[in-house]
Amino acid sequence: MLESQNINNLEKQSVNPESEDQEIKSIDDCLELIKNNGFAELESITVQFHQKTANKLIDQGEGRAVARNLDKLAGLDQETANKLFDQGQGYAVANNLEKFAGLDHQETANKLFDQGQGYEVAYNLDKFAGLDHQETANRLFDQGQGYAVARNLDKFAGLDHQETANRLFDQGKG
């Protein structure tokens, strides 16, 4: 499996393609290095190839490996996030919001709720910008995930703690 393999002697890649054909070849070279040696030194591959390399790997069914190695990637955007969601790896997007430029946080939260992973919003609420905390708590309770509110109460601004406690008791989680 890609995430468990090691790279022993990968020389630093500084590919600067002059044409689209060279860029495709360079991305294919990056894919080959990762497939043969793992993600251990992905940081040494030029950042301009991270997004396309990640997307190709996801398209090849390696979304889980990409999700587990997001800490080594930079320059990702909504396209990569959507691909990860499509492969059931939305939790990784929530845990690494800062890796995705231009990501709509409300849309990301909605996708997590739609996939039954609203608790990931609670665990990472401090990373999400512009969410209504009361609405988020209500959605979590509605999905039977009130425990995530309780475990992350310090991240929720403006909640009525007594009402939250009552809802937890009502769900048998208090």
Backbone as a ProteinNet text record, in pm:
[ID]
protein_1_A
[PRIMARY]
MLESQNINNLEKQSVNPESEDQEIKSIDDCLELIKNNGFAELESITVQFHQKTANKLIDQGEGRAVARNLDKLAGLDQETANKLFDQGQGYAVANNLEKFAGLDHQETANKLFDQGQGYEVAYNLDKFAGLDHQETANRLFDQGQGYAVARNLDKFAGLDHQETANRLFDQGKG
[TERTIARY]
83.8	0	89.1	47.9	131.9	175	83	119.2	216.6	233.2	323.2	461.3	481	610.2	705.9	834.7	935	1012.2	1057.1	1146.1	1285	1377.2	1512	1602.4	1621.7	1718.2	1658.8	1548.6	1484	1555.2	1608.5	1674.3	1568.6	1601.1	1507.9	1468.3	1337.7	1284.6	1262.7	1314.1	1287.1	1260.3	1152.7	1115.8	1055	1097.4	1043.6	1004.2	884.2	846.2	833.3	877	864.7	743	684.2	566.4	469.1	346.1	244.6	287.2	350.5	397.5	500.3	589.5	689.5	621.5	517.7	447.4	379	313.5	246.5	349.4	461.5	567.3	618.2	633.7	681.4	582	453.6	351.8	353.6	366.8	376.9	500.4	611	731.4	704.4	633.4	597.3	511.6	413.3	327.2	409.1	500.2	584.1	669.6	729.2	809.4	725.3	606.1	518.8	473.8	434.6	388.2	499.6	619.4	731.9	787.2	785	856.3	771.2	648.4	561.4	564.3	492.7	474.7	580.6	670.9	761.8	831.1	867.9	939.1	867.2	735.2	657.2	687.7	724.1	757.3	870.9	952.1	1065.4	1024.9	902.4	853.3	797.7	827.2	785.2	635.9	601.2	463.3	368.8	415.7	326.4	266.9	325.5	274.5	187.6	178.2	103.9	-42.9	-110.2	-254	-279.3	-211.4	-235.5	-195.5	-87.8	-43.7	-147.3	-194.2	-296.1	-423	-466.3	-589.3	-574.7	-459.4	-438.1	-437.9	-374	-373.1	-515.3	-592.2	-731.2	-809.3	-791.1	-860.3	-823.8	-705.3	-659.5	-698.3	-788.6	-838	-752.4	-662.9	-572.5	-611.8	-742.7	-791	-753.2	-759	-724.4	-576.8	-490.2	-347.6	-323.5	-390.8	-376.4	-427.7	-544.8	-603.2	-508	-441	-349.3	-219.1	-197	-71.3	-91.3	-206.3	-232.3	-132.9	-75.9	22.4	146.5	167.3	284.9	254.2	127.5	84.5	55.4	64.1	31.8	-32.6	-97.1	-151.9	-274.9	-353.3	-473.6	-592.4	-698.7	-817	-945.3	-1056.4	-1189.2	-1197.6	-1132.3	-1137.8	-1085.1	-972	-914.6	-1004.8	-1057.9	-1149.4	-1271.1	-1329.2	-1445.9	-1412.7	-1296	-1254.7	-1238.1	-1183.6	-1168.5	-1305.7	-1397.6	-1533.9	-1596.5	-1576	-1634.2	-1582.8	-1463	-1406.6	-1420.7	-1511.3	-1539	-1431.8	-1352	-1240.8	-1263.5	-1389.5	-1421.9	-1361.8	-1346.1	-1286	-1148.3	-1073.8	-938.5	-941.9	-1044.6	-1060.1	-1084.9	-1175.7	-1206.4	-1082.7	-1004.3	-884.9	-773.5	-782.5	-675.4	-729.7	-828.6	-891.1	-789	-684.6	-584.4	-507.1	-514.1	-441.9	-515	-642	-726.8	-758.9	-699.9	-722.6	-862.7	-929.7	-1059	-1172.7	-1153.9	-1255.1	-1371.4	-1492.6	-1613.2	-1641.5	-1621.9	-1634.4	-1777.5	-1876.3	-2015.6	-2049.7	-2006	-2029.8	-1960	-1839.7	-1765.6	-1838.8	-1886.4	-1962.5	-2089.3	-2158.9	-2281.3	-2252.3	-2142.1	-2105.5	-2077.4	-2008.8	-1980.5	-2110.1	-2202.8	-2332.3	-2406.6	-2403.9	-2472.7	-2417.6	-2289.7	-2226.6	-2228.7	-2304.3	-2314.5	-2191.3	-2106.3	-1981.5	-1980.7	-2097.5	-2106.5	-2015.7	-1989.8	-1900.9	-1763.8	-1721.5	-1592.6	-1595.3	-1713	-1726.7	-1703.1	-1764.7	-1747.5	-1601.8	-1536.8	-1398.2	-1304.6	-1342.2	-1257.6	-1323	-1419.4	-1496.9	-1409.2	-1299.1	-1208.1	-1141.2	-1143.2	-1083.9	-1185.8	-1314	-1420.2	-1453	-1453.6	-1487.1	-1631.8	-1702.2	-1834.2	-1949.3	-1927.6	-2037.8	-2115.2	-2245.2	-2331.1	-2320.9	-2266.3	-2240.3	-2368.8	-2472.3	-2599.6	-2660.5	-2658.5	-2711.6	-2632.1	-2501	-2416.1	-2449.8	-2465.5	-2501.7	-2637.7	-2733.6	-2867	-2860.5	-2781.8	-2768.2	-2705	-2607.7	-2543.7	-2644.2	-2720.7	-2823.1	-2926.5	-2966.9	-3066.4	-3016.6	-2885.1	-2826.9	-2783.1	-2820.1	-2782.3	-2635.8	-2572.2	-2429.8	-2405.4	-2498.2	-2484.1	-2359.1	-2311.5	-2186.7	-2071.8	-2073	-1966.3	-1973.1	-2094.2	-2109.2	-2050.6	-2088.7	-2040.8	-1888.4	-1828.6	-1683	-1606.6	-1677.4	-1613.2	-1683.3	-1745.8	-1826.1	-1748	-1619.6	-1536.3	-1522.3	-1549.3	-1537	-1665.9	-1775.9	-1906	-1934.3	-1938.6	-1965.6	-2116.9	-2159.2	-2297.8	-2401.1	-2359.5	-2457.7	-2508.1	-2634.1	-2692.5	-2653.8	-2568.1	-2514.5	-2622.4	-2720.6	-2828.8	-2911.3	-2943.8	-3019.5	-2939.4	-2810	-2723.7	-2723.9	-2712.6	-2715.7	-2848.6	-2959.1	-3091.9	-3104.5	-3052.8	-3059.3	-2975.4	-2861.7	-2778.2	-2850.4	-2916.5	-2994.3	-3107.5	-3172	-3282.1	-3234.5	-3108.8	-3052.9	-2987.6	-2992.6	-2931.7	-2780.7	-2725.5	-2580.8	-2532.2	-2623.3	-2586.4	-2552.2
-116.6	0	123.8	226.1	343.6	407.6	425	498.6	425.2	297.1	223.5	199.6	239.6	219.2	332.1	307.1	408	448.9	574.9	623.1	627.2	557.9	551.7	663.2	671.5	766.2	850.1	917.3	1000.3	1134.6	1164.4	1292.8	1400.4	1520.1	1631.2	1660.1	1667.7	1694.3	1844.4	1902.4	2043.6	2056	1994	1991.9	2125.7	2182.5	2308.5	2289	2239	2205.5	2328.9	2312	2421.4	2402.8	2285.5	2261.4	2172.9	2165.1	2080.9	1934.6	1891	1753.3	1723.6	1818.1	1799.2	1794.9	1879.2	1880.3	1746.4	1692.3	1562.4	1455.3	1457.1	1360.4	1377.7	1501.9	1527.2	1476.6	1495.9	1445.7	1294.1	1235.7	1089.9	1039.4	1114.3	1078.5	1085.6	1189.6	1202.7	1084.7	1049.1	934.7	807.5	788.5	668.8	663.7	778.1	783.4	747.4	802.8	777.7	632.8	580.7	441.8	343.3	374.4	283.9	298.1	419.2	445.3	497.4	534.4	586.3	737.2	788.5	932.5	998	921.7	971.2	1102.3	1120.3	1242.8	1320.6	1314.3	1390.5	1538.9	1582.8	1723.8	1769.1	1675.8	1712.8	1731.1	1697	1716.7	1857.9	1925.6	2063.1	2078.9	2178.1	2200.7	2216	2270.5	2290.4	2159.1	2045.2	1916.3	1845.9	1900.3	1833	1810.2	1914.7	1902.2	1798.7	1812.7	1720.5	1578.3	1564.6	1432	1370.8	1449	1399.7	1360.1	1443.1	1413.1	1286.1	1268.4	1145.5	1022.6	1033.7	921.5	888.7	991.5	969.8	904.1	953	895	748.6	710.7	571.8	487.4	541.3	466.2	475.8	572	587.6	704.2	731.8	841.8	824.8	702.8	676.8	710.3	672.8	702.3	852.8	923	1068.6	1130	1083.2	1136.3	1120.2	1008.2	981.8	1059.3	1122.8	1194.3	1340.8	1396.2	1536.8	1630.1	1587.6	1669.6	1694.6	1614.9	1628.5	1705	1743.6	1809.5	1957.2	2035.3	2178.3	2215.6	2331	2382.3	2308.5	2251.2	2177.7	2272.8	2230.6	2316	2233.2	2295.8	2234.8	2105.3	2100.9	1980.8	1858.2	1874.1	1763.4	1728.5	1829.4	1805.1	1725.7	1764.2	1693	1547.7	1526.3	1389.9	1305.4	1366.1	1294.2	1261.5	1355.9	1329.2	1214.5	1214.1	1109.1	970.6	964.3	835.6	811.2	887.7	865.3	914.1	1009.6	1059.5	1203.1	1241	1377	1415.1	1316.8	1344	1408.3	1364.4	1415.7	1561.3	1596.7	1735.7	1821.8	1777.2	1852.7	1868.2	1763.7	1767.6	1853	1881.2	1953.7	2070.4	2140.6	2251.1	2350.6	2375	2474.5	2433.8	2309.7	2261.1	2294.9	2337.6	2357	2504.7	2564.6	2706.1	2725.8	2830.1	2867.2	2772.7	2689.3	2592.3	2663.6	2634.3	2688	2605.4	2663.6	2589.7	2544.9	2626.4	2587	2466.3	2469.1	2356.2	2229.6	2247.4	2133.5	2075.3	2162.1	2115.3	2042.5	2097.5	2033.3	1893.3	1880.6	1749.1	1649.5	1695.2	1607.5	1562.9	1655.6	1619.2	1522.6	1549.3	1462.3	1320.6	1306.1	1174.5	1113.8	1177.9	1125.1	1147.4	1241.8	1270	1410.4	1456.7	1589.5	1605.8	1496.2	1501.4	1555.1	1536.4	1591.2	1743.9	1801.5	1947.3	1992.7	1923	1959.6	1947.1	1837.4	1815.7	1921.3	1975.8	2072.6	2209.7	2237.7	2361.4	2485.6	2481.7	2596.3	2624.7	2530.1	2548.9	2602.3	2583.2	2625.2	2771.8	2849.6	2991.8	3012.9	3097.3	3140.6	3047.2	2944.2	2854.7	2911.1	2892.9	2928.2	2813.5	2839.9	2734.2	2672.3	2753.8	2700.6	2606.8	2648.2	2563.7	2433.5	2443.9	2325.1	2229.1	2282.6	2199.3	2133.5	2210	2154.5	2040	2058	1952.4	1827.2	1847.8	1733.6	1658.9	1731.3	1666.8	1596.2	1659.8	1599.9	1469.3	1457.5	1335.3	1236	1264.6	1173.5	1179.7	1292	1309.3	1419.1	1432.6	1532.3	1513.9	1390.2	1363.8	1449.3	1479.8	1560.9	1704.6	1752.3	1885.7	1882.8	1780.5	1770.7	1763.1	1684.6	1667.1	1789.9	1878.9	1997	2124.8	2122.2	2234	2364.8	2358.5	2478.7	2547	2475	2531.5	2598.9	2570.4	2624	2753.6	2864.2	2994.5	3018.4	3070.2	3114.5	3007.2	2886.4	2781.9	2798.2	2766.5	2761.1	2625.2	2625.9	2500.2	2415	2478.4	2401.9	2331.7	2403.3	2342.7	2228.9	2249.4	2145.2	2021.8	2042.4	1930	1856.6	1931	1869.2	1784.9	1836.6	1761.4	1634.5	1643.2	1524	1419.3	1463.7	1369.4	1308.3	1390	1339.4	1231.6	1244.4	1144.9	1029.6	1034.6	927.3	935.9	1052.7	1071	1156.6	1198.1	1291.6	1223.6
0	0	0	-70.7	-88.4	41.6	138.1	257.7	347.1	329	416.9	354.9	232	168.1	205.5	195.2	228.2	104.4	104.1	-1.6	59	-2.4	53.2	2.5	-126.7	-180.1	-292.9	-264.7	-366	-373.5	-489.6	-506	-519.3	-474.4	-478.4	-623.4	-645.8	-779.1	-794.5	-896.6	-924.6	-1073.6	-1112.8	-1253.5	-1289.9	-1399.4	-1447.2	-1593	-1617.7	-1754	-1842.4	-1967.5	-2062.7	-2151.6	-2149.7	-2231.3	-2155.2	-2205.8	-2142.7	-2145.8	-2254.8	-2263.6	-2154.9	-2130.8	-2025.2	-1888.4	-1871	-1742.4	-1719.1	-1820.7	-1806.9	-1775.6	-1845.4	-1817.4	-1674.8	-1630.1	-1494.9	-1390.3	-1413.6	-1321.7	-1321.1	-1438.2	-1445.5	-1371	-1379.2	-1303.4	-1153.4	-1110.7	-969	-924.3	-1006.7	-974.6	-960.8	-1053.4	-1051.1	-925.1	-887.9	-765.6	-643.5	-635.8	-520.8	-518.2	-634.4	-638.9	-604.2	-647.4	-621.3	-480.2	-427.4	-303.3	-188.4	-212.7	-107.5	-98.6	1.4	17.9	106.2	159.3	262.5	227	102.4	66.7	-42.2	-41.3	-138.9	-129.1	-9	11.2	-79.7	-126.4	-211.3	-357.1	-390.4	-527.1	-537.6	-644.7	-665.3	-638	-557.4	-514.1	-632.8	-742.6	-857.4	-908.1	-870.5	-915.3	-811.3	-691.7	-585.8	-621.7	-666.4	-696.1	-805.7	-916.3	-1028.2	-992.8	-918.8	-876.1	-782.5	-685.1	-591.5	-666.3	-759	-834.5	-917.4	-978.9	-1057.4	-967.9	-853.5	-759.9	-713.2	-682.4	-639.9	-753	-874.9	-990.8	-1011.4	-965.3	-977.9	-856.4	-773.8	-659.4	-534.8	-530.4	-416.5	-326.3	-318.2	-234.6	-88.5	-40.2	99.9	126	33.6	49.6	45.9	-44.1	-50.5	79.9	126.5	250.4	368.8	374.8	486.6	476.5	362.5	341.4	306	339.2	309.2	377.1	488.2	556.8	472	369.9	283.9	155	137.6	14.8	37.7	-68	-64.5	-197.2	-200	-325	-374.8	-285.4	-324.9	-328.4	-397.9	-406.1	-400.1	-433.9	-425.8	-506.6	-621.4	-705.4	-629.8	-564.5	-488.3	-370.5	-303.2	-190.8	-238.4	-351.4	-405.1	-437.4	-494.5	-528	-400.7	-297	-170.6	-110.7	-117.3	-70.2	-148.2	-278.8	-364	-327	-268.2	-228.1	-77.1	-13.6	128.2	222.7	178	259.4	305.7	323.6	365.4	499.5	587.7	718.7	702.2	601.2	579.4	533.3	456.8	414.5	538.4	625.5	747.9	835.7	847	931.6	873.5	743	673	591.4	643.1	568.4	514.4	592.2	552.7	427.4	387.2	268.7	138.9	150.2	32.7	13.8	-88.2	-117.6	-174.7	-129.2	-183.6	-148.7	-49.9	-11.5	57.6	13.9	75.4	200.4	316.5	442	469.5	432.8	453.8	366.5	241.8	150.7	202.5	253.4	308.2	428.2	516.9	632.8	587.7	489.2	438.5	384	311.7	257.4	369.2	472	585.2	652.5	672.3	730	637.9	507.5	411	413.2	444.5	449.4	590	681.5	816.7	900.8	858.4	929.8	988.8	1033	1092.7	1212.7	1283.1	1399.4	1361.7	1236.4	1191.7	1190.3	1164.6	1170.3	1314.3	1409.5	1551	1593.2	1557.9	1597.6	1538.5	1423.9	1353.5	1343.9	1430.5	1421.7	1422.3	1495.1	1500.6	1366.2	1273.1	1140.8	1039.3	1067.9	976.2	999.8	892.7	901.9	855.9	929.3	886	917.4	997.8	1032.3	1150.7	1148.6	1260.7	1361.3	1476.4	1574.5	1628.5	1648.2	1697	1593.4	1468.4	1359.8	1348.6	1360.9	1354.8	1468.9	1589.4	1704.4	1681.3	1630.6	1603.3	1502.8	1399.1	1297.4	1357.9	1443.9	1509.1	1597	1673	1755.9	1668.3	1559.7	1469.4	1408.3	1390.7	1333.8	1441.6	1566.4	1674	1711.3	1678.8	1707.1	1810.2	1903.7	2008.3	2090.8	2099.5	2172.8	2120	1989.4	1930.2	1980.6	2008.5	2067.5	2208.2	2284.9	2423.4	2429.8	2342	2343.9	2294.9	2226.7	2168.8	2211.2	2326.1	2373.9	2374	2404.2	2409.3	2272.7	2164.2	2030	1982.4	2049.5	2010	2086.1	2013.4	2074.9	2083	2196.7	2210.1	2237.8	2269.6	2300.9	2443.4	2461.7	2594.7	2652.2	2752.1	2805.9	2871.7	2934	2996.2	2888.8	2782.7	2672.4	2608.7	2593.5	2536.3	2626	2756	2850.8	2843.6	2836.7	2826.8	2700.4	2590.1	2463.8	2470.9	2537.5	2554.9	2638	2745.5	2828.4	2747	2663.4	2580.4	2483.3	2438.2	2346	2419.7	2552.4	2630.7	2634.8	2606.3	2603.1	2718.6	2807.8	2915.2	3043.3
[MASK]
++++++++++++++++++++++++++++++++++++++++++++++++++++++++++++++++++++++++++++++++++++++++++++++++++++++++++++++++++++++++++++++++++++++++++++++++++++++++++++++++++++++++++++++

